[in-house]
XYZ file of C-alpha atoms in Angstrom:
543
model
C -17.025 49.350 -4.569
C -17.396 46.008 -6.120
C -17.488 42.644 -3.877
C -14.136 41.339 -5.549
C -12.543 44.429 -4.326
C -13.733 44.251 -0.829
C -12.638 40.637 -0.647
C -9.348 41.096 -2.101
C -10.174 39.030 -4.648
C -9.016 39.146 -8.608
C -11.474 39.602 -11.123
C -10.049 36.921 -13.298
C -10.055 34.284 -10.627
C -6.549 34.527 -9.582
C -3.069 32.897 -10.152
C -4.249 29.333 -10.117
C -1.151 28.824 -7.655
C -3.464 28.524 -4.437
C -4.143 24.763 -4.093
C -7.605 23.920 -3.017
C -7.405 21.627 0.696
C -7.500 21.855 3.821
C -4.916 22.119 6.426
C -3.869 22.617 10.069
C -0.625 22.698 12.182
C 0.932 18.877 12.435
C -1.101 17.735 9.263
C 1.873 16.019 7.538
C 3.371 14.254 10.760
C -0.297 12.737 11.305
C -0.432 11.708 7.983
C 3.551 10.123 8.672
C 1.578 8.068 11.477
C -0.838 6.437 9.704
C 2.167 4.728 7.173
C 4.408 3.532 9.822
C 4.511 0.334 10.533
C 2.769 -1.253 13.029
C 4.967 -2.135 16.397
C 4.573 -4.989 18.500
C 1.669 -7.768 18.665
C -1.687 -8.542 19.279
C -2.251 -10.826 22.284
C -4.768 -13.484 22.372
C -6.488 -13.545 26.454
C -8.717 -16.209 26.401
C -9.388 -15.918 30.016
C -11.169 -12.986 29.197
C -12.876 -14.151 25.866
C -16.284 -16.163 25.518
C -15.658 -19.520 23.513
C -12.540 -18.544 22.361
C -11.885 -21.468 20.037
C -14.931 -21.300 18.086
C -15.428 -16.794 18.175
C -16.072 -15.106 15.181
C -15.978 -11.477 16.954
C -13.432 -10.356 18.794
C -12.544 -7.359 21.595
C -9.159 -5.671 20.883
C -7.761 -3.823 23.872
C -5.019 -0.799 22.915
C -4.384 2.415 21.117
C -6.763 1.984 17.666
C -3.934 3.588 15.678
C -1.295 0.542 16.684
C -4.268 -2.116 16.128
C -5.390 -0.480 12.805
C -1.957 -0.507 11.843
C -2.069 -4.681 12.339
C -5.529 -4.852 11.229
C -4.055 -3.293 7.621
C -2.446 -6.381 7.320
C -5.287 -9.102 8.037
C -8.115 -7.002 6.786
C -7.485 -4.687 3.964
C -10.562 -4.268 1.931
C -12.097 -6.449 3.761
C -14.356 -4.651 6.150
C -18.082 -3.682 4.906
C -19.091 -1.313 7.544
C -17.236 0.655 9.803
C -18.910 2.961 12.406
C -17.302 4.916 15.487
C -18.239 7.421 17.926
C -15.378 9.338 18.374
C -14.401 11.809 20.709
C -16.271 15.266 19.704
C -13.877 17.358 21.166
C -16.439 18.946 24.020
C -13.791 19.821 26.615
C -15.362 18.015 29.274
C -14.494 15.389 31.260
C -16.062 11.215 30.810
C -13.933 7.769 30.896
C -12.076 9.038 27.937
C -10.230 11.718 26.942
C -12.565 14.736 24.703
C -10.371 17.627 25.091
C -7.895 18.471 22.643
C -8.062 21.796 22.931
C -4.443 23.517 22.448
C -3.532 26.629 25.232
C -2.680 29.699 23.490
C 1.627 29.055 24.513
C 1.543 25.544 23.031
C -0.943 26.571 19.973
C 2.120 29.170 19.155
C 4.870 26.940 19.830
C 3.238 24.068 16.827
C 1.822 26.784 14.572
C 4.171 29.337 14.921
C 3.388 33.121 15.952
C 0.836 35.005 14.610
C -0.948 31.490 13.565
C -4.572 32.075 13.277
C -5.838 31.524 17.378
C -8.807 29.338 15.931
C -6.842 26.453 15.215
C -5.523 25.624 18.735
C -9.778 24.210 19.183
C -9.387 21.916 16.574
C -5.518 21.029 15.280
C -4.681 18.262 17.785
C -8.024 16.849 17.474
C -7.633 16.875 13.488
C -4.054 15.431 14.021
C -5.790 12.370 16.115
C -8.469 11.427 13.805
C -6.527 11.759 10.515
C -4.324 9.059 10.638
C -6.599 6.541 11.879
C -9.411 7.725 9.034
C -6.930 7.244 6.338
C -6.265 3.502 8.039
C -10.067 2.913 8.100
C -10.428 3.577 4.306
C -8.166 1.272 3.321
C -9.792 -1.290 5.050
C -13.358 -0.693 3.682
C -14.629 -2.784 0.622
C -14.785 -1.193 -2.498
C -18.280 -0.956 -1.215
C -17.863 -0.233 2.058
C -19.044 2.656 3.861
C -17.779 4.639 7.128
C -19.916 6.025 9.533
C -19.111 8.245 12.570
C -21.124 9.932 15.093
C -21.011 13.611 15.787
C -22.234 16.568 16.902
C -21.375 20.336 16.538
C -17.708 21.322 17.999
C -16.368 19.271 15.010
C -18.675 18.453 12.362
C -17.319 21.117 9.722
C -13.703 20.070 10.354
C -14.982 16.459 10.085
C -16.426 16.643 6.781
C -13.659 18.584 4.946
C -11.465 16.075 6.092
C -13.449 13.317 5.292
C -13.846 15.342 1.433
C -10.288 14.847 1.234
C -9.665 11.134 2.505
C -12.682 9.900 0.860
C -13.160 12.494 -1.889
C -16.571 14.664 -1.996
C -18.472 12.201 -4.584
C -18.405 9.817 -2.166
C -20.486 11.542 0.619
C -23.863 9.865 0.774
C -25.724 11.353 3.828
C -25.301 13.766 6.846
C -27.722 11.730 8.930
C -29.131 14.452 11.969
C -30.289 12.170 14.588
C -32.606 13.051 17.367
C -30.536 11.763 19.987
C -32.799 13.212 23.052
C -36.736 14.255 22.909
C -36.609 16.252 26.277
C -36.651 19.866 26.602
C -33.351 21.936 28.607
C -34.955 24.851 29.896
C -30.956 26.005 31.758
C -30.218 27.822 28.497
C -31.063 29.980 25.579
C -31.464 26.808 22.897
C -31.902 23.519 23.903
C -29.594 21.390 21.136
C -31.777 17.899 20.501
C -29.346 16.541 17.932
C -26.142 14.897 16.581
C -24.839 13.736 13.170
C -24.477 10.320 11.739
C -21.759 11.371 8.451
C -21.718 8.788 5.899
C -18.783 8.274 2.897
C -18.124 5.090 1.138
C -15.332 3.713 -0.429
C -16.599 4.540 -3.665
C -20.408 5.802 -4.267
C -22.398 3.714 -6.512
C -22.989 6.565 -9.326
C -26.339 4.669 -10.989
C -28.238 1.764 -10.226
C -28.697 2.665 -6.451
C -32.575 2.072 -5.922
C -33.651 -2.046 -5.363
C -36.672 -3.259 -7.274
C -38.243 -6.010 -8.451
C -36.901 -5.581 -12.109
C -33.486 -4.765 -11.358
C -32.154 -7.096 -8.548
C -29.820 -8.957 -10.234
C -27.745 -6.301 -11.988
C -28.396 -3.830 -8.314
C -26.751 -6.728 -6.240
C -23.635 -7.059 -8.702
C -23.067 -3.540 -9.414
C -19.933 -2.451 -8.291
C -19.560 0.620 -5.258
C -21.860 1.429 -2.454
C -25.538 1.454 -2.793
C -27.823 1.806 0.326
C -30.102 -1.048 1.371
C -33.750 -0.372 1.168
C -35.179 0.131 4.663
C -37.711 -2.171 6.098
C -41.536 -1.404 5.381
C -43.323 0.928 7.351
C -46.449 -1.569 7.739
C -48.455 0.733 9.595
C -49.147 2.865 6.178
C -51.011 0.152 4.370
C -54.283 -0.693 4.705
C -57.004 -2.731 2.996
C -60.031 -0.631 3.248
C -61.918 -1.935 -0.048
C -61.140 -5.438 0.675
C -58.995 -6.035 -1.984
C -58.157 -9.644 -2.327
C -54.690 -8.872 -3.394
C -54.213 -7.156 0.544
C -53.148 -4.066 2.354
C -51.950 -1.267 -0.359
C -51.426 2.440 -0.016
C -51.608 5.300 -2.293
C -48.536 6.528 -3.954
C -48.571 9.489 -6.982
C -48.935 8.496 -10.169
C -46.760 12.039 -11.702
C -42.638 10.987 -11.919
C -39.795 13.539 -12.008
C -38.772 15.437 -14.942
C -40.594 16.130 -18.629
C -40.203 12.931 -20.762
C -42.842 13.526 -24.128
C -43.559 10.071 -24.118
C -44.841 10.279 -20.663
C -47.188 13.256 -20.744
C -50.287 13.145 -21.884
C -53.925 13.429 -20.727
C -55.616 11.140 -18.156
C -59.270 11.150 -17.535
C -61.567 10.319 -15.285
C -63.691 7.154 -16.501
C -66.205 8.469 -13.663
C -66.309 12.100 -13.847
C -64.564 12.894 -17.123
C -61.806 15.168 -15.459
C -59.108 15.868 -17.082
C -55.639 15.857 -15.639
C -51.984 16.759 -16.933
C -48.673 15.940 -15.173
C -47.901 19.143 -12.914
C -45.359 21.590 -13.967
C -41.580 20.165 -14.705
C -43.207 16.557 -14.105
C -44.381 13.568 -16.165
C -46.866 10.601 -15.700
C -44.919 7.186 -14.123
C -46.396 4.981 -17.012
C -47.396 5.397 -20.610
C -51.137 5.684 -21.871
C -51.155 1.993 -22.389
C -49.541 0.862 -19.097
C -52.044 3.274 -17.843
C -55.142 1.533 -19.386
C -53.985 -1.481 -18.218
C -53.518 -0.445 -13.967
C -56.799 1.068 -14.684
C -58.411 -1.767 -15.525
C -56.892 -3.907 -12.361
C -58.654 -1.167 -10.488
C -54.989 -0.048 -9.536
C -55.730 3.441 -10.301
C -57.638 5.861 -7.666
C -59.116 9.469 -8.018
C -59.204 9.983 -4.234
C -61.641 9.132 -2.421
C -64.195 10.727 -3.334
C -63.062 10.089 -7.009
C -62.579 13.906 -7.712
C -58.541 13.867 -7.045
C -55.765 13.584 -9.054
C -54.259 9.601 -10.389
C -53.231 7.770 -7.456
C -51.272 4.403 -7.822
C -52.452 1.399 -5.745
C -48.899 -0.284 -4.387
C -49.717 -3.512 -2.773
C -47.534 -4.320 0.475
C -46.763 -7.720 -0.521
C -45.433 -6.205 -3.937
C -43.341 -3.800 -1.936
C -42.289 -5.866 1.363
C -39.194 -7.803 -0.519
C -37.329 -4.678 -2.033
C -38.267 -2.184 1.166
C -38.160 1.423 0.635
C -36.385 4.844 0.621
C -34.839 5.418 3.786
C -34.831 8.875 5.131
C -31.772 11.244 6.151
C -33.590 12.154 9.220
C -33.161 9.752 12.257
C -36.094 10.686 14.625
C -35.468 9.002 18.989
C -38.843 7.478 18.374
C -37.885 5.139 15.300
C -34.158 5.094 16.363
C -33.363 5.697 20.037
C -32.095 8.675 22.069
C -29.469 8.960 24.632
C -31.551 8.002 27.341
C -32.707 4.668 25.424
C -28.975 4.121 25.392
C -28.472 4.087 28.726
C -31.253 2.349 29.771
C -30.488 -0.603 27.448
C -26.903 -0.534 29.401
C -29.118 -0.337 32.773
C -30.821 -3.126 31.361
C -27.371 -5.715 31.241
C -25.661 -4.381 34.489
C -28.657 -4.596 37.193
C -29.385 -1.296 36.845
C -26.083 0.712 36.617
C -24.899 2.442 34.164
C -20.762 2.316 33.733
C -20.683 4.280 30.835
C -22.257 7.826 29.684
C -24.132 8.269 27.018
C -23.531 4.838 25.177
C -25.404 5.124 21.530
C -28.811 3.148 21.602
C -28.893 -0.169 19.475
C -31.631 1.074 17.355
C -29.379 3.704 15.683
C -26.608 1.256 14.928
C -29.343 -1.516 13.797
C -30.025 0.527 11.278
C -26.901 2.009 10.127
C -26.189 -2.278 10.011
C -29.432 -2.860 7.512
C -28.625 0.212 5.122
C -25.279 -0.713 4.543
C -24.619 -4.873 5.417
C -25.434 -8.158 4.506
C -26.128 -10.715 6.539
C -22.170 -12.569 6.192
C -20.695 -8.617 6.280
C -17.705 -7.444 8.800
C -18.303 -4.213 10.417
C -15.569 -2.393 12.764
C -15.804 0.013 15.649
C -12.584 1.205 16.574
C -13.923 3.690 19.224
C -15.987 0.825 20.995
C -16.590 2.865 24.283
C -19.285 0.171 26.147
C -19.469 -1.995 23.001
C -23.088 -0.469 21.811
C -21.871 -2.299 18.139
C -21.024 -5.094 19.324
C -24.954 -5.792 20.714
C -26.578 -4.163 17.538
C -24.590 -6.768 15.637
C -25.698 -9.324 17.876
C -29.150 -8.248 17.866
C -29.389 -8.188 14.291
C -27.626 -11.936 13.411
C -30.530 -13.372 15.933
C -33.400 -11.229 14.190
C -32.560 -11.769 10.683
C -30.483 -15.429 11.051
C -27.132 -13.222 9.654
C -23.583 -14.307 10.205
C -21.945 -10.473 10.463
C -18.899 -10.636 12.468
C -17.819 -7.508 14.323
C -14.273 -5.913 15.417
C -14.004 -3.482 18.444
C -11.639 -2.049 18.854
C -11.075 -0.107 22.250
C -8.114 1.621 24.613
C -7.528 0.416 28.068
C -8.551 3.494 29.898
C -9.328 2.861 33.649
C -12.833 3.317 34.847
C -11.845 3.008 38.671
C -14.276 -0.417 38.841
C -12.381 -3.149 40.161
C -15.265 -5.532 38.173
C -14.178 -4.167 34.342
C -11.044 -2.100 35.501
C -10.806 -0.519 32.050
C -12.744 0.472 29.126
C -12.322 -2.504 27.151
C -12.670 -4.543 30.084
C -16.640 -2.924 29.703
C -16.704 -3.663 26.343
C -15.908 -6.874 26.689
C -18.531 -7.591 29.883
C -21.261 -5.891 27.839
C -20.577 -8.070 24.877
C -20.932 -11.294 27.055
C -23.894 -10.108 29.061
C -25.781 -9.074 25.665
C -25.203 -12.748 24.034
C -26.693 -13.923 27.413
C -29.623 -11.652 26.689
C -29.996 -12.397 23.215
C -29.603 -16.176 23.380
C -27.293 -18.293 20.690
C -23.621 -18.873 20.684
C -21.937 -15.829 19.371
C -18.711 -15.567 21.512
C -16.215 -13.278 21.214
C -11.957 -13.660 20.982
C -10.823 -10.884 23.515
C -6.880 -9.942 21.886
C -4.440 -7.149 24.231
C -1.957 -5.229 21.739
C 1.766 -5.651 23.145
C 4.754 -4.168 22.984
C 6.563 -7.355 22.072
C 7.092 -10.172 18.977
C 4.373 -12.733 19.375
C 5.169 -15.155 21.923
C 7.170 -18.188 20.674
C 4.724 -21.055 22.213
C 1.592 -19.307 20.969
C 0.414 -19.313 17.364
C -2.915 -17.603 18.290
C -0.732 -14.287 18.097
C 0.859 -15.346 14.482
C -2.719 -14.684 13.387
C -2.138 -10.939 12.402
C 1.587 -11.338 11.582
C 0.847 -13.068 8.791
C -2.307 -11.695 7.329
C -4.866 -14.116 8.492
C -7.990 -12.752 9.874
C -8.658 -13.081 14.156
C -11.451 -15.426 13.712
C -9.443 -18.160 11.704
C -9.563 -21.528 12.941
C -6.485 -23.619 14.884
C -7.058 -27.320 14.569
C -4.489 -28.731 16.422
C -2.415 -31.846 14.564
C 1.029 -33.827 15.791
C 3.740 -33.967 13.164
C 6.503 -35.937 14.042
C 5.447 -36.367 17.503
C 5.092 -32.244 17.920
C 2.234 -30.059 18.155
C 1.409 -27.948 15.051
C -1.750 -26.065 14.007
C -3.574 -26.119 10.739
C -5.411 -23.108 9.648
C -7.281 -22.674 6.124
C -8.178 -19.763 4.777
C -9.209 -18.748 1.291
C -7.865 -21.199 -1.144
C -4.720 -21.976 1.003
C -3.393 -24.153 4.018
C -1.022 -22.923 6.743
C 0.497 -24.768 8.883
C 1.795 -23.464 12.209
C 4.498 -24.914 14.264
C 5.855 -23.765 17.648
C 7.762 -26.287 18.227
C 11.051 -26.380 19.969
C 14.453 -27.732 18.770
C 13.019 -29.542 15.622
C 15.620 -32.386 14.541
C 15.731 -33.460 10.454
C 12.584 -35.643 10.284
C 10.620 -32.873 11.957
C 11.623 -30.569 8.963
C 11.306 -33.408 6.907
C 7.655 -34.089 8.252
C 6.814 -30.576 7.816
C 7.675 -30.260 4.506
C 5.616 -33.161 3.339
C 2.413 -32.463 5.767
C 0.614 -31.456 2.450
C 0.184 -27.392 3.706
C 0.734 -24.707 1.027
C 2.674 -22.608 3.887
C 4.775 -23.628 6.906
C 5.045 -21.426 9.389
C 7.394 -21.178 11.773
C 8.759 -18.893 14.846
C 12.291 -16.787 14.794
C 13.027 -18.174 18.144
C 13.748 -21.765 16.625
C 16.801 -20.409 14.504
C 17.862 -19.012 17.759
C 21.891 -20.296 17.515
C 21.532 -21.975 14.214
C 23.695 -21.185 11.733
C 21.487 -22.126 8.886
C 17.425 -21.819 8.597
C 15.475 -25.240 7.887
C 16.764 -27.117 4.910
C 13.857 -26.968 2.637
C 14.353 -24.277 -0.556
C 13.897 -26.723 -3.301
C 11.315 -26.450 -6.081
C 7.768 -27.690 -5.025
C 8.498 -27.286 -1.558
C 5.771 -25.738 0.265
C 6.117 -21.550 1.007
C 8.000 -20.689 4.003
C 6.887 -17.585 6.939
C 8.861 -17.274 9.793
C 7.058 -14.410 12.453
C 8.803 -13.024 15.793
């Protein structure tokens, strides 16, 4: 018996009426979720911020899906990097929930009798991720890049779902990271690993390797390109003395057959003669050839008996960096344990939160895929490991990134940080102690409510602006106001109560491209304020 007949499957392929996806039980109502609209307000606390005024980061404290859902507004393909450790679905119990694991009764009662029993492991975790994925992409860059940590109860159901909010071209990397170095001798494999999964916004499709002769077309290509990572130094040495410094020894053969690149190379020592290896060519031509021989760029080995060898000079190499590697070893970028010592480290010694993710992962997940003015977004902050990486990396490399965490207020029975974001927001100001500078953070609580009347902090998301705009206070008319500029425009906010005709009047002519004003100042008016004529400045009113 043939294979297509044991598989039930036609010889000629089929119907072509079975659509190719992937689905699960309460698939379209999570995808309903992610369009609503987004319900009440974000709060500013500055009580529980760090130089509120002048923050460019900020600590949001609610359900991520509601705060995405404002975010849309204020950030849309905005955001550069996004990276979250999500629940992995494990069953067991930490400060968060990670068990959304169906019992057989309620598994029938979504999916209906005789559903397949699998799906009652995985549906309501697929169901709380979707939504909030298909929020993240739309606020990535057109080269941004999501990132989200791992391990095996979910990763296959992760990456088909990414395949379909993100499409399959743009999966760059399945990063497996070596998050602990210790052996578990309690069972029959001892599991030393998790996942990094990496899709942008749209992969570059050429033009993705930096170099000297390419950086100005590279840096305005459009889509996602990894940065190079940082020079191994250790590999370079200078054991000849060469003037021009440390070097190391890279292969002079290149991939593929190109004519023009294969011919014969010999030894000017020992005569050898040597031909590119099978399905290979040389990197040069003869005559760029003759010419890195002469500049005594070209080695036979050591002993001068080896194949062509390429001389590449550190200081050649240190500006444009070099491949980075899928595989994330704990020795080059932390483990659990590093993790939670670095959190030791901050709170004298405790350690409030399990398994936090060790800043040397997220550092450099930050240098493959930012720049140094870039916005990156956790919305699954858990102890706020982002939030120090990013810190860590503006003081090492003098960058400007701005971060978003995003985090729900679940308790953590500690009267010092009674919930989660509560620890975020502690770690965050103990780590910019640590580190030095003045990087503050604006520390916002999602409501249920309109934004308060009195305080234009909370108008910020309302109306599109970004958390880390600017209020300069001003008077007009003897009233408080607020300007804030952003992009090419001025706003002008005004919470103001009872405003008489030369208060409208004064508004109008303050010079601001929008006024902005609060529903609560129509409250018993008949009419709105009497300003619709041409040139007038553009009117919001939020509430």
């Amino acid at each position: 018996m043939n294979q297509s007949a044991i598989f039930g499957v036609s010889e000629d392929g089929g119907d072509g009426r079975e659509p190719y996806g992937f689905s699960w039980p309460g698939k379209g109502r999570a995808a309903a979720r992610a369009a609503t609209p987004a319900a009440g307000s974000l709060s500013p606390r500055p009580e529980a911020s760090l130089d509120f005024e002048r923050a460019a980061h900020a600590v949001i404290e609610g359900d991520n899906l509601a705060v995405l859902g404002h975010l849309r507004k204020s950030y849309s393909g905005r955001v550069k990097m996004i990276y979250i450790d999500p629940p992995y679905n494990t069953g067991r119990a930490f400060l968060y929930p990670d068990n959304f694991r169906d019992t057989p009764a309620d598994h029938r009662r979504r999916a209906g009798e005789g559903a397949e029993p699998e799906g009652r492991y995985h549906a309501r975790w697929l169901n709380m991720m979707y939504p909030r994925l298909l929020l993240a992409r739309d606020l990535l860059r057109d080269d941004g890049v999501l990132f989200v940590s791992i391990d095996d109860h979910e990763v296959h159901a992760l990456r088909l779902m990414l395949d379909e909010i993100f499409g399959s071209r743009n999966f760059f990397a399945m990063f497996p990271w070596q998050s602990r170095t210790s052996r578990q001798n309690d069972t029959d494999l001892c599991v030393q690993h998790e996942y990094v999964i990496g899709y942008a916004r749209r992969r570059r499709v050429g033009l993705r390797r930096l170099s000297a002769d390419n950086q100005a077309k590279w840096r305005a290509a459009p889509g996602f390109a990894a940065y190079p990572a940082r020079i191994d130094t250790g590999r370079y040495r200078n054991p000849d003395n060469d003037p021009r410094g440390p070097w190391k020894l890279d292969p002079f053969d290149a991939p593929n057959v190109r004519p023009r690149l294969t011919y014969t190379i010999r030894n000017p020592d020992t005569g050898q003669a040597f031909r590119p290896p099978p399905g290979r060519c040389w990197r040069t031509g003869p005559e760029r050839f003759e010419a890195l021989l002469a500049d005594r760029r070209i080695l036979f080995g050591r002993r001068g008996r080896a194949r062509p060898q390429l001389k590449v000079f550190l200081n050649e190499k240190r500006a444009f960096g070099e491949v980075a590697t899928s595989w994330l070893d704990g020795t080059g970028h932390g483990t659990a344990s590093d993790g939670t010592r670095e959190l030791q480290a901050l709170f004298d010694g405790e350690s409030p939160f399990l398994y936090p993710k060790p800043t040397k992962l997220l550092r450099f997940l930050l240098r493959l895929a930012t720049g140094p003015d870039d916005l990156v977004l956790d919305f699954f902050a858990g102890s706020g490991s982002t939030g120090q990486a990013v810190l860590a990396e503006n003081r090492d490399d003098g960058g400007r990134r701005r971060c978003l965490l995003v985090q729900l207020a679940e308790p953590t029975g500690d009267p010092r940080w009674p919930t989660l974001a509560d620890l975020t927001a502690e770690r965050l100001r103990r780590a910019a102690a640590a580190l030095g500078g003045d990087q503050g953070f604006r520390f916002w609580r999602h409501e249920d409510g309109p934004p308060a009347a009195t305080d234009p902090w909370s108008w910020l998301a309302p109306l599109g602006l970004p958390l880390d705009a600017r209020l300069e206070p001003v008077t007009v008319n003897g009233e408080r106001a607020h300007w804030v500029k952003h992009g090419q425009r001025v706003w002008l906010l005004y919470a103001g109560t009872n405003p008489d005709e030369a208060t409208w009047k004064a508004l109008r002519g303050a010079g601001a491209d929008v006024v902005v004003l609060h529903r609560a100042l129509f409250a018993g008016r008949r009419t709105g304020p009497p300003w619709r004529a041409e040139g007038a400045p553009e009117l919001k009113i939020v509430g």
